[in-house]
Amino acid sequence: MSKDTVLLSTEQHGIAARLLAEGGVVVFATETVYGLGANAYDDAACRAIFAAKGRPVDNPCIVHILDEARLDDVIVGADEITRALFSVFSPGPLTVVGEKHAAIAPAATGDLDTVAVRIPAHPSARSILRAAGVPIAAPSANRSGKPSPTTFRAAVEAMCGRVDAIIDGGACSVGLESTVVTTESGCVRILRPGAITAEMIRERLGVRVEFANGGESRVSPGTRHPHYRPDARVLAVERAEIEPTIARTRGEMRTQPDRDAGIGIILLGDELPESTETRTIVFPTVEAMAAGLYESLLEFDRRGCGVVIVEMPPPYGLGTAVRDRLNRAAGRE
Ligand code: AMP
Ligand code: MG
């Protein structure tokens, strides 16, 4: 596939919206990750998303809308919990699944009769939605299976030559894909953890919150496919396992002349007690780790690392979402 891709600067959202209205596919920034968008009413345009990504057609997109007033344009009969979730957490990194409105293109939802809906907070996404005046179907703008782009550079590397335009929205502040939930009789089920955490939903809405397990892959089809994997092999381990894992990996790479250049390390909180020759990125907080994780993995790929060793954050709050992505990046789920 080789298309002429226009690179747009931040203020050129009018051009991006016009391309979308004409049936084009445009990459734009959201607060989670860069998205690969098309008019959600235009079936041919939505099919072009899947071609650009190399994405299996049964893996549905998220449909983005500007505000809660437009919820009934995309979901039929949204329930009270759905409305409460949007009113508390939107605009923001939360996606809610509901019954699909007939006007939404079948390709946008992988032919499902449900639709996943989000109201993004990023000014670039909002300007484009406002100017386009239609809901925008957009999965993450990575090639299928790879980490999602969270910088303009990574979006260009992934999608130049495959889409009509890419608009610069800077670095994404959240850095992980949105929390995806379904609602049912007084309960919220998390299909994909994200920056809106189970703890936050419990506290703000006072409802029961559960995590869907592996058996739920029919409800959230995207979780079936390999995800978030850079070219390098990812070893995601707890803090206590970091140093033994580095030592073992060095041993395995003994035969390579520049073995340290071949290992990337991503840590949370503290440097290792002894400085090493390997390339290390240290994030001070889980939030910073979430924001920088994909770009770090892609940066180690650019530098030709064969292995990336990553410290798993603790398993609560935002750490749950980071661990989910790392487990998948490491091929564990
Ligand atoms: P992406 O935008 O690339 O992160 O992908 C969107 C993800 O949202 C999909 O991979 C699914 O896991 C989830 N999703 C989208 N639509 C639905 C739906 N109708 N039901 C359940 N999950 C969905
Ligand atoms: Mg994705």
CSV table of C-alpha atoms and ligand atoms in Angstrom, one decimal:
chain,number,residue,atom,x,y,z
A,1,MET,CA,0.0,0.0,0.0
A,2,SER,CA,1.4,3.4,-0.9
A,3,LYS,CA,-0.7,6.5,-0.6
A,4,ASP,CA,0.2,10.2,-0.6
A,5,THR,CA,-0.1,11.1,3.0
A,6,VAL,CA,-0.4,14.8,4.0
A,7,LEU,CA,1.3,15.8,7.2
A,8,LEU,CA,-0.7,18.5,9.0
A,9,SER,CA,0.3,20.8,11.8
A,10,THR,CA,-1.8,21.2,14.9
A,11,GLU,CA,-3.9,24.1,13.7
A,12,GLN,CA,-4.9,22.4,10.4
A,13,HIS,CA,-7.9,20.5,11.9
A,14,GLY,CA,-10.2,22.0,9.2
A,15,ILE,CA,-8.3,20.2,6.5
A,16,ALA,CA,-8.4,17.0,8.5
A,17,ALA,CA,-12.2,17.3,9.0
A,18,ARG,CA,-12.7,18.0,5.2
A,19,LEU,CA,-10.7,14.8,4.3
A,20,LEU,CA,-12.8,12.8,6.8
A,21,ALA,CA,-16.0,14.2,5.2
A,22,GLU,CA,-14.8,13.1,1.8
A,23,GLY,CA,-14.3,9.5,3.0
A,24,GLY,CA,-10.6,9.8,3.9
A,25,VAL,CA,-8.7,8.2,6.7
A,26,VAL,CA,-6.9,10.6,9.0
A,27,VAL,CA,-4.5,9.9,12.0
A,28,PHE,CA,-5.0,12.3,14.9
A,29,ALA,CA,-4.0,12.6,18.5
A,30,THR,CA,-6.2,11.8,21.5
A,31,GLU,CA,-5.2,11.9,25.2
A,32,THR,CA,-4.8,8.1,25.1
A,33,VAL,CA,-3.0,7.2,21.9
A,34,TYR,CA,-3.0,8.4,18.3
A,35,GLY,CA,-6.2,7.2,16.5
A,36,LEU,CA,-6.8,6.2,12.9
A,37,GLY,CA,-10.1,7.8,12.1
A,38,ALA,CA,-12.9,7.7,9.5
A,39,ASN,CA,-16.5,9.0,9.3
A,40,ALA,CA,-18.4,6.4,11.3
A,41,TYR,CA,-21.4,6.7,9.0
A,42,ASP,CA,-19.3,5.8,5.9
A,43,ASP,CA,-18.9,2.1,5.5
A,44,ALA,CA,-16.3,2.3,2.7
A,45,ALA,CA,-14.2,4.8,4.7
A,46,CYS,CA,-14.4,2.5,7.8
A,47,ARG,CA,-13.2,-0.4,5.8
A,48,ALA,CA,-10.2,1.6,4.7
A,49,ILE,CA,-9.2,1.8,8.4
A,50,PHE,CA,-8.8,-1.9,8.5
A,51,ALA,CA,-6.7,-2.0,5.3
A,52,ALA,CA,-4.4,0.8,6.6
A,53,LYS,CA,-3.8,-1.1,9.9
A,54,GLY,CA,-3.7,-4.6,8.6
A,55,ARG,CA,-6.3,-5.2,11.2
A,56,PRO,CA,-8.6,-8.3,11.3
A,57,VAL,CA,-12.0,-7.1,10.3
A,58,ASP,CA,-13.7,-8.7,13.3
A,59,ASN,CA,-11.8,-6.3,15.7
A,60,PRO,CA,-14.2,-3.4,16.1
A,61,CYS,CA,-13.2,0.3,16.3
A,62,ILE,CA,-14.2,2.8,19.0
A,63,VAL,CA,-16.7,5.5,17.8
A,64,HIS,CA,-15.7,9.0,19.1
A,65,ILE,CA,-18.3,11.7,19.7
A,66,LEU,CA,-18.0,15.3,20.8
A,67,ASP,CA,-20.3,15.3,23.9
A,68,GLU,CA,-23.0,13.5,25.8
A,69,ALA,CA,-25.7,15.3,23.8
A,70,ARG,CA,-24.7,13.1,20.9
A,71,LEU,CA,-24.8,9.8,22.8
A,72,ASP,CA,-28.2,8.9,21.4
A,73,ASP,CA,-26.9,9.3,17.9
A,74,VAL,CA,-24.6,6.2,18.4
A,75,ILE,CA,-26.1,4.1,21.2
A,76,VAL,CA,-29.7,3.0,21.3
A,77,GLY,CA,-31.4,3.1,24.7
A,78,ALA,CA,-28.3,3.9,26.8
A,79,ASP,CA,-28.9,2.8,30.4
A,80,GLU,CA,-28.6,4.9,33.6
A,81,ILE,CA,-25.1,3.6,34.4
A,82,THR,CA,-23.9,4.4,30.9
A,83,ARG,CA,-25.1,7.9,31.2
A,84,ALA,CA,-23.6,8.3,34.7
A,85,LEU,CA,-20.3,7.0,33.5
A,86,PHE,CA,-20.2,9.5,30.7
A,87,SER,CA,-21.3,12.4,32.9
A,88,VAL,CA,-18.6,11.6,35.5
A,89,PHE,CA,-15.6,10.6,33.4
A,90,SER,CA,-16.1,12.3,30.0
A,91,PRO,CA,-14.5,13.8,28.2
A,92,GLY,CA,-11.7,11.4,29.0
A,93,PRO,CA,-10.2,7.9,28.6
A,94,LEU,CA,-13.3,5.8,29.1
A,95,THR,CA,-15.1,3.8,26.4
A,96,VAL,CA,-18.6,2.3,27.1
A,97,VAL,CA,-20.2,-0.4,25.0
A,98,GLY,CA,-23.9,-0.2,24.1
A,99,GLU,CA,-26.5,-1.2,21.5
A,100,LYS,CA,-25.4,0.1,18.1
A,101,HIS,CA,-27.5,2.8,16.4
A,102,ALA,CA,-28.5,1.6,12.9
A,103,ALA,CA,-26.8,4.7,11.3
A,104,ILE,CA,-23.3,3.5,12.4
A,105,ALA,CA,-21.5,1.7,9.5
A,106,PRO,CA,-21.3,-2.1,10.0
A,107,ALA,CA,-17.5,-2.0,9.3
A,108,ALA,CA,-17.0,0.4,12.2
A,109,THR,CA,-18.1,-2.3,14.7
A,110,GLY,CA,-16.8,-5.4,12.9
A,111,ASP,CA,-20.5,-6.2,12.1
A,112,LEU,CA,-21.4,-6.4,15.8
A,113,ASP,CA,-24.8,-5.1,17.0
A,114,THR,CA,-22.9,-3.3,19.8
A,115,VAL,CA,-20.8,-0.2,19.6
A,116,ALA,CA,-18.0,1.1,21.8
A,117,VAL,CA,-18.2,4.9,22.4
A,118,ARG,CA,-15.8,7.5,23.8
A,119,ILE,CA,-15.8,11.2,24.2
A,120,PRO,CA,-12.1,12.3,23.9
A,121,ALA,CA,-10.6,15.2,25.8
A,122,HIS,CA,-7.7,16.0,23.6
A,123,PRO,CA,-8.1,19.5,22.0
A,124,SER,CA,-7.0,18.1,18.6
A,125,ALA,CA,-9.5,15.3,18.6
A,126,ARG,CA,-12.2,17.7,19.8
A,127,SER,CA,-11.5,20.3,17.1
A,128,ILE,CA,-11.7,17.6,14.4
A,129,LEU,CA,-15.0,16.1,15.8
A,130,ARG,CA,-16.5,19.6,16.0
A,131,ALA,CA,-15.5,20.5,12.4
A,132,ALA,CA,-16.4,17.1,10.9
A,133,GLY,CA,-19.9,17.1,12.6
A,134,VAL,CA,-20.0,13.3,12.5
A,135,PRO,CA,-19.0,10.5,14.8
A,136,ILE,CA,-15.5,9.3,14.0
A,137,ALA,CA,-14.6,5.6,14.2
A,138,ALA,CA,-11.0,5.2,15.2
A,139,PRO,CA,-8.9,2.3,16.5
A,140,SER,CA,-5.3,3.0,17.6
A,141,ALA,CA,-3.1,4.1,14.8
A,142,ASN,CA,-0.5,1.3,15.1
A,143,ARG,CA,0.0,-1.5,12.5
A,144,SER,CA,-2.0,-4.4,13.9
A,145,GLY,CA,-0.2,-6.1,16.7
A,146,LYS,CA,2.4,-3.3,17.4
A,147,PRO,CA,2.5,-0.8,20.3
A,148,SER,CA,0.2,2.2,19.7
A,149,PRO,CA,1.8,5.5,18.6
A,150,THR,CA,1.8,8.1,21.4
A,151,THR,CA,3.9,10.7,19.6
A,152,PHE,CA,3.6,12.4,16.1
A,153,ARG,CA,6.9,10.8,15.1
A,154,ALA,CA,5.6,7.3,16.0
A,155,ALA,CA,2.3,7.9,14.2
A,156,VAL,CA,4.2,9.0,11.0
A,157,GLU,CA,6.5,5.9,11.2
A,158,ALA,CA,3.5,3.6,11.6
A,159,MET,CA,1.1,5.2,9.0
A,160,CYS,CA,2.9,7.4,6.5
A,161,GLY,CA,2.0,6.1,3.0
A,162,ARG,CA,-1.1,4.2,4.3
A,163,VAL,CA,-3.5,7.1,5.2
A,164,ASP,CA,-4.7,10.4,3.7
A,165,ALA,CA,-3.3,12.6,6.5
A,166,ILE,CA,-1.6,12.6,9.8
A,167,ILE,CA,-2.1,15.7,12.1
A,168,ASP,CA,0.4,16.6,14.8
A,169,GLY,CA,-1.2,16.7,18.2
A,170,GLY,CA,2.0,16.4,20.3
A,171,ALA,CA,2.6,13.6,22.8
A,172,CYS,CA,-0.4,11.8,24.3
A,173,SER,CA,-0.7,12.5,28.0
A,174,VAL,CA,-2.3,9.2,29.1
A,175,GLY,CA,-0.3,7.0,26.7
A,176,LEU,CA,-2.5,3.8,27.1
A,177,GLU,CA,-5.7,3.0,25.3
A,178,SER,CA,-9.0,3.8,27.0
A,179,THR,CA,-10.7,1.7,29.7
A,180,VAL,CA,-13.4,-0.3,27.9
A,181,VAL,CA,-16.5,-1.3,29.9
A,182,THR,CA,-19.9,-2.8,29.5
A,183,THR,CA,-22.8,-2.1,31.9
A,184,GLU,CA,-25.5,-4.5,33.1
A,185,SER,CA,-28.0,-4.4,35.9
A,186,GLY,CA,-26.2,-2.3,38.5
A,187,CYS,CA,-22.7,-3.5,37.5
A,188,VAL,CA,-19.8,-2.3,35.4
A,189,ARG,CA,-17.5,-4.9,33.7
A,190,ILE,CA,-14.0,-3.8,32.6
A,191,LEU,CA,-13.2,-5.5,29.3
A,192,ARG,CA,-9.9,-3.6,29.0
A,193,PRO,CA,-8.3,-1.7,31.9
A,194,GLY,CA,-7.1,1.8,31.3
A,195,ALA,CA,-6.6,5.2,33.1
A,196,ILE,CA,-10.1,5.2,34.4
A,197,THR,CA,-9.6,2.6,37.0
A,198,ALA,CA,-11.9,0.1,38.7
A,199,GLU,CA,-11.2,2.0,42.0
A,200,MET,CA,-12.3,5.3,40.4
A,201,ILE,CA,-15.5,3.9,39.0
A,202,ARG,CA,-16.4,2.2,42.3
A,203,GLU,CA,-15.7,5.3,44.3
A,204,ARG,CA,-17.5,7.8,42.0
A,205,LEU,CA,-20.5,5.7,41.0
A,206,GLY,CA,-20.9,3.4,44.0
A,207,VAL,CA,-21.5,0.4,41.7
A,208,ARG,CA,-20.0,-3.1,41.6
A,209,VAL,CA,-17.1,-3.3,39.2
A,210,GLU,CA,-15.6,-6.6,37.9
A,211,PHE,CA,-12.9,-7.5,35.4
A,212,ALA,CA,-13.9,-9.6,32.5
A,213,ASN,CA,-11.7,-12.7,32.3
A,214,GLY,CA,-10.2,-14.5,29.3
A,215,GLY,CA,-13.6,-16.2,28.7
A,216,GLU,CA,-15.0,-12.8,27.8
A,217,SER,CA,-13.1,-12.5,24.5
A,218,ARG,CA,-16.4,-12.8,22.6
A,219,VAL,CA,-17.6,-9.6,24.2
A,220,SER,CA,-14.4,-7.7,23.6
A,221,PRO,CA,-13.2,-9.1,20.3
A,222,GLY,CA,-10.0,-7.1,20.2
A,223,THR,CA,-8.5,-9.0,23.1
A,224,ARG,CA,-8.2,-12.2,21.0
A,225,HIS,CA,-5.5,-10.8,18.8
A,226,PRO,CA,-1.8,-10.3,19.6
A,227,HIS,CA,-1.2,-6.8,20.8
A,228,TYR,CA,1.4,-4.2,21.8
A,229,ARG,CA,4.4,-6.2,20.6
A,230,PRO,CA,7.5,-4.3,19.5
A,231,ASP,CA,10.1,-6.1,17.3
A,232,ALA,CA,12.2,-6.7,20.4
A,233,ARG,CA,11.3,-9.6,22.7
A,234,VAL,CA,9.7,-8.2,25.9
A,235,LEU,CA,10.5,-9.7,29.3
A,236,ALA,CA,8.0,-8.1,31.8
A,237,VAL,CA,9.0,-9.0,35.4
A,238,GLU,CA,8.5,-7.9,39.0
A,239,ARG,CA,11.2,-5.6,40.5
A,240,ALA,CA,12.9,-8.4,42.4
A,241,GLU,CA,13.4,-10.3,39.1
A,242,ILE,CA,14.9,-7.4,37.2
A,243,GLU,CA,18.6,-8.0,38.0
A,244,PRO,CA,18.5,-11.8,37.6
A,245,THR,CA,16.7,-11.3,34.3
A,246,ILE,CA,19.4,-8.9,33.1
A,247,ALA,CA,22.1,-11.3,34.1
A,248,ARG,CA,20.4,-14.3,32.4
A,249,THR,CA,19.7,-12.3,29.2
A,250,ARG,CA,23.3,-11.1,29.1
A,251,GLY,CA,24.4,-14.7,29.4
A,252,GLU,CA,22.1,-15.7,26.6
A,253,MET,CA,23.5,-12.9,24.4
A,254,ARG,CA,27.1,-13.8,25.2
A,255,THR,CA,27.9,-14.7,21.6
A,256,GLN,CA,26.8,-11.2,20.4
A,257,PRO,CA,29.7,-8.7,20.1
A,258,ASP,CA,27.8,-5.7,21.4
A,259,ARG,CA,25.5,-7.5,23.8
A,260,ASP,CA,24.6,-4.6,26.1
A,261,ALA,CA,23.4,-2.5,23.2
A,262,GLY,CA,21.0,-5.3,22.5
A,263,ILE,CA,19.2,-5.0,25.8
A,264,GLY,CA,16.8,-2.2,26.8
A,265,ILE,CA,15.6,-1.8,30.4
A,266,ILE,CA,12.5,0.1,31.6
A,267,LEU,CA,12.2,0.7,35.3
A,268,LEU,CA,9.7,2.3,37.7
A,269,GLY,CA,10.8,4.5,40.5
A,270,ASP,CA,14.5,3.8,41.1
A,271,GLU,CA,17.7,3.3,39.1
A,272,LEU,CA,19.4,-0.1,39.6
A,273,PRO,CA,21.8,0.1,42.6
A,274,GLU,CA,24.8,-0.6,40.3
A,275,SER,CA,25.1,1.3,37.0
A,276,THR,CA,25.1,-0.9,34.0
A,277,GLU,CA,26.2,-0.5,30.4
A,278,THR,CA,22.7,-1.3,29.1
A,279,ARG,CA,20.2,1.4,27.9
A,280,THR,CA,17.9,2.2,30.7
A,281,ILE,CA,14.8,4.4,30.9
A,282,VAL,CA,13.5,5.2,34.5
A,283,PHE,CA,10.0,6.5,35.0
A,284,PRO,CA,9.3,8.2,38.4
A,285,THR,CA,5.6,7.3,38.6
A,286,VAL,CA,3.2,4.8,37.2
A,287,GLU,CA,1.5,7.7,35.4
A,288,ALA,CA,4.7,8.6,33.7
A,289,MET,CA,5.4,5.0,32.9
A,290,ALA,CA,1.9,4.6,31.2
A,291,ALA,CA,2.5,7.8,29.3
A,292,GLY,CA,6.0,6.8,28.0
A,293,LEU,CA,5.8,3.0,27.8
A,294,TYR,CA,4.9,2.6,24.1
A,295,GLU,CA,7.3,5.3,23.0
A,296,SER,CA,10.1,3.6,25.0
A,297,LEU,CA,9.4,0.2,23.4
A,298,LEU,CA,9.4,1.8,19.9
A,299,GLU,CA,12.6,3.8,20.7
A,300,PHE,CA,14.4,0.5,21.7
A,301,ASP,CA,13.2,-0.9,18.4
A,302,ARG,CA,14.6,2.1,16.6
A,303,ARG,CA,18.0,1.5,18.3
A,304,GLY,CA,17.9,-2.2,17.3
A,305,CYS,CA,17.6,-3.8,20.8
A,306,GLY,CA,16.7,-7.4,20.6
A,307,VAL,CA,15.3,-7.7,24.2
A,308,VAL,CA,13.6,-5.2,26.4
A,309,ILE,CA,13.3,-6.0,30.1
A,310,VAL,CA,10.5,-4.1,31.8
A,311,GLU,CA,9.6,-3.7,35.5
A,312,MET,CA,5.9,-4.5,36.2
A,313,PRO,CA,4.2,-1.9,38.3
A,314,PRO,CA,2.1,-2.9,41.4
A,315,PRO,CA,-1.3,-4.5,40.5
A,316,TYR,CA,-3.7,-1.8,41.4
A,317,GLY,CA,-5.0,1.5,40.0
A,318,LEU,CA,-3.3,2.5,36.8
A,319,GLY,CA,-0.8,-0.3,37.4
A,320,THR,CA,-3.5,-2.8,36.4
A,321,ALA,CA,-3.6,-1.3,32.9
A,322,VAL,CA,0.1,-1.1,32.5
A,323,ARG,CA,0.5,-4.8,33.6
A,324,ASP,CA,-2.2,-5.8,31.1
A,325,ARG,CA,-0.3,-4.2,28.2
A,326,LEU,CA,3.0,-5.6,29.4
A,327,ASN,CA,1.6,-9.1,29.7
A,328,ARG,CA,0.4,-8.9,26.1
A,329,ALA,CA,3.6,-7.3,24.9
A,330,ALA,CA,5.4,-10.2,26.5
A,331,GLY,CA,3.1,-12.7,24.7
A,332,ARG,CA,1.7,-14.0,27.9
A,333,GLU,CA,-2.0,-13.5,27.0
B,1,AMP,P1,-8.3,0.1,19.7
B,1,AMP,O1,-9.1,1.4,19.5
B,1,AMP,O2,-7.4,-0.3,18.7
B,1,AMP,O3,-7.7,0.1,21.0
B,1,AMP,O4,-9.4,-1.0,19.7
B,1,AMP,C1,-10.7,-0.9,20.2
B,1,AMP,C2,-11.0,-2.0,21.2
B,1,AMP,O5,-12.3,-1.7,21.8
B,1,AMP,C3,-11.2,-3.3,20.4
B,1,AMP,O6,-10.1,-4.0,20.2
B,1,AMP,C4,-12.2,-4.0,21.4
B,1,AMP,O7,-11.5,-4.7,22.3
B,1,AMP,C5,-13.0,-2.9,22.0
B,1,AMP,N1,-14.3,-2.8,21.4
B,1,AMP,C6,-14.7,-2.1,20.4
B,1,AMP,N2,-16.0,-2.3,20.1
B,1,AMP,C7,-16.4,-3.2,21.0
B,1,AMP,C8,-17.7,-3.8,21.2
B,1,AMP,N3,-18.7,-3.5,20.4
B,1,AMP,N4,-17.8,-4.7,22.2
B,1,AMP,C9,-16.7,-4.9,23.0
B,1,AMP,N5,-15.5,-4.4,22.8
B,1,AMP,C10,-15.3,-3.5,21.8
B,2,MG,MG,-5.4,-1.0,19.4
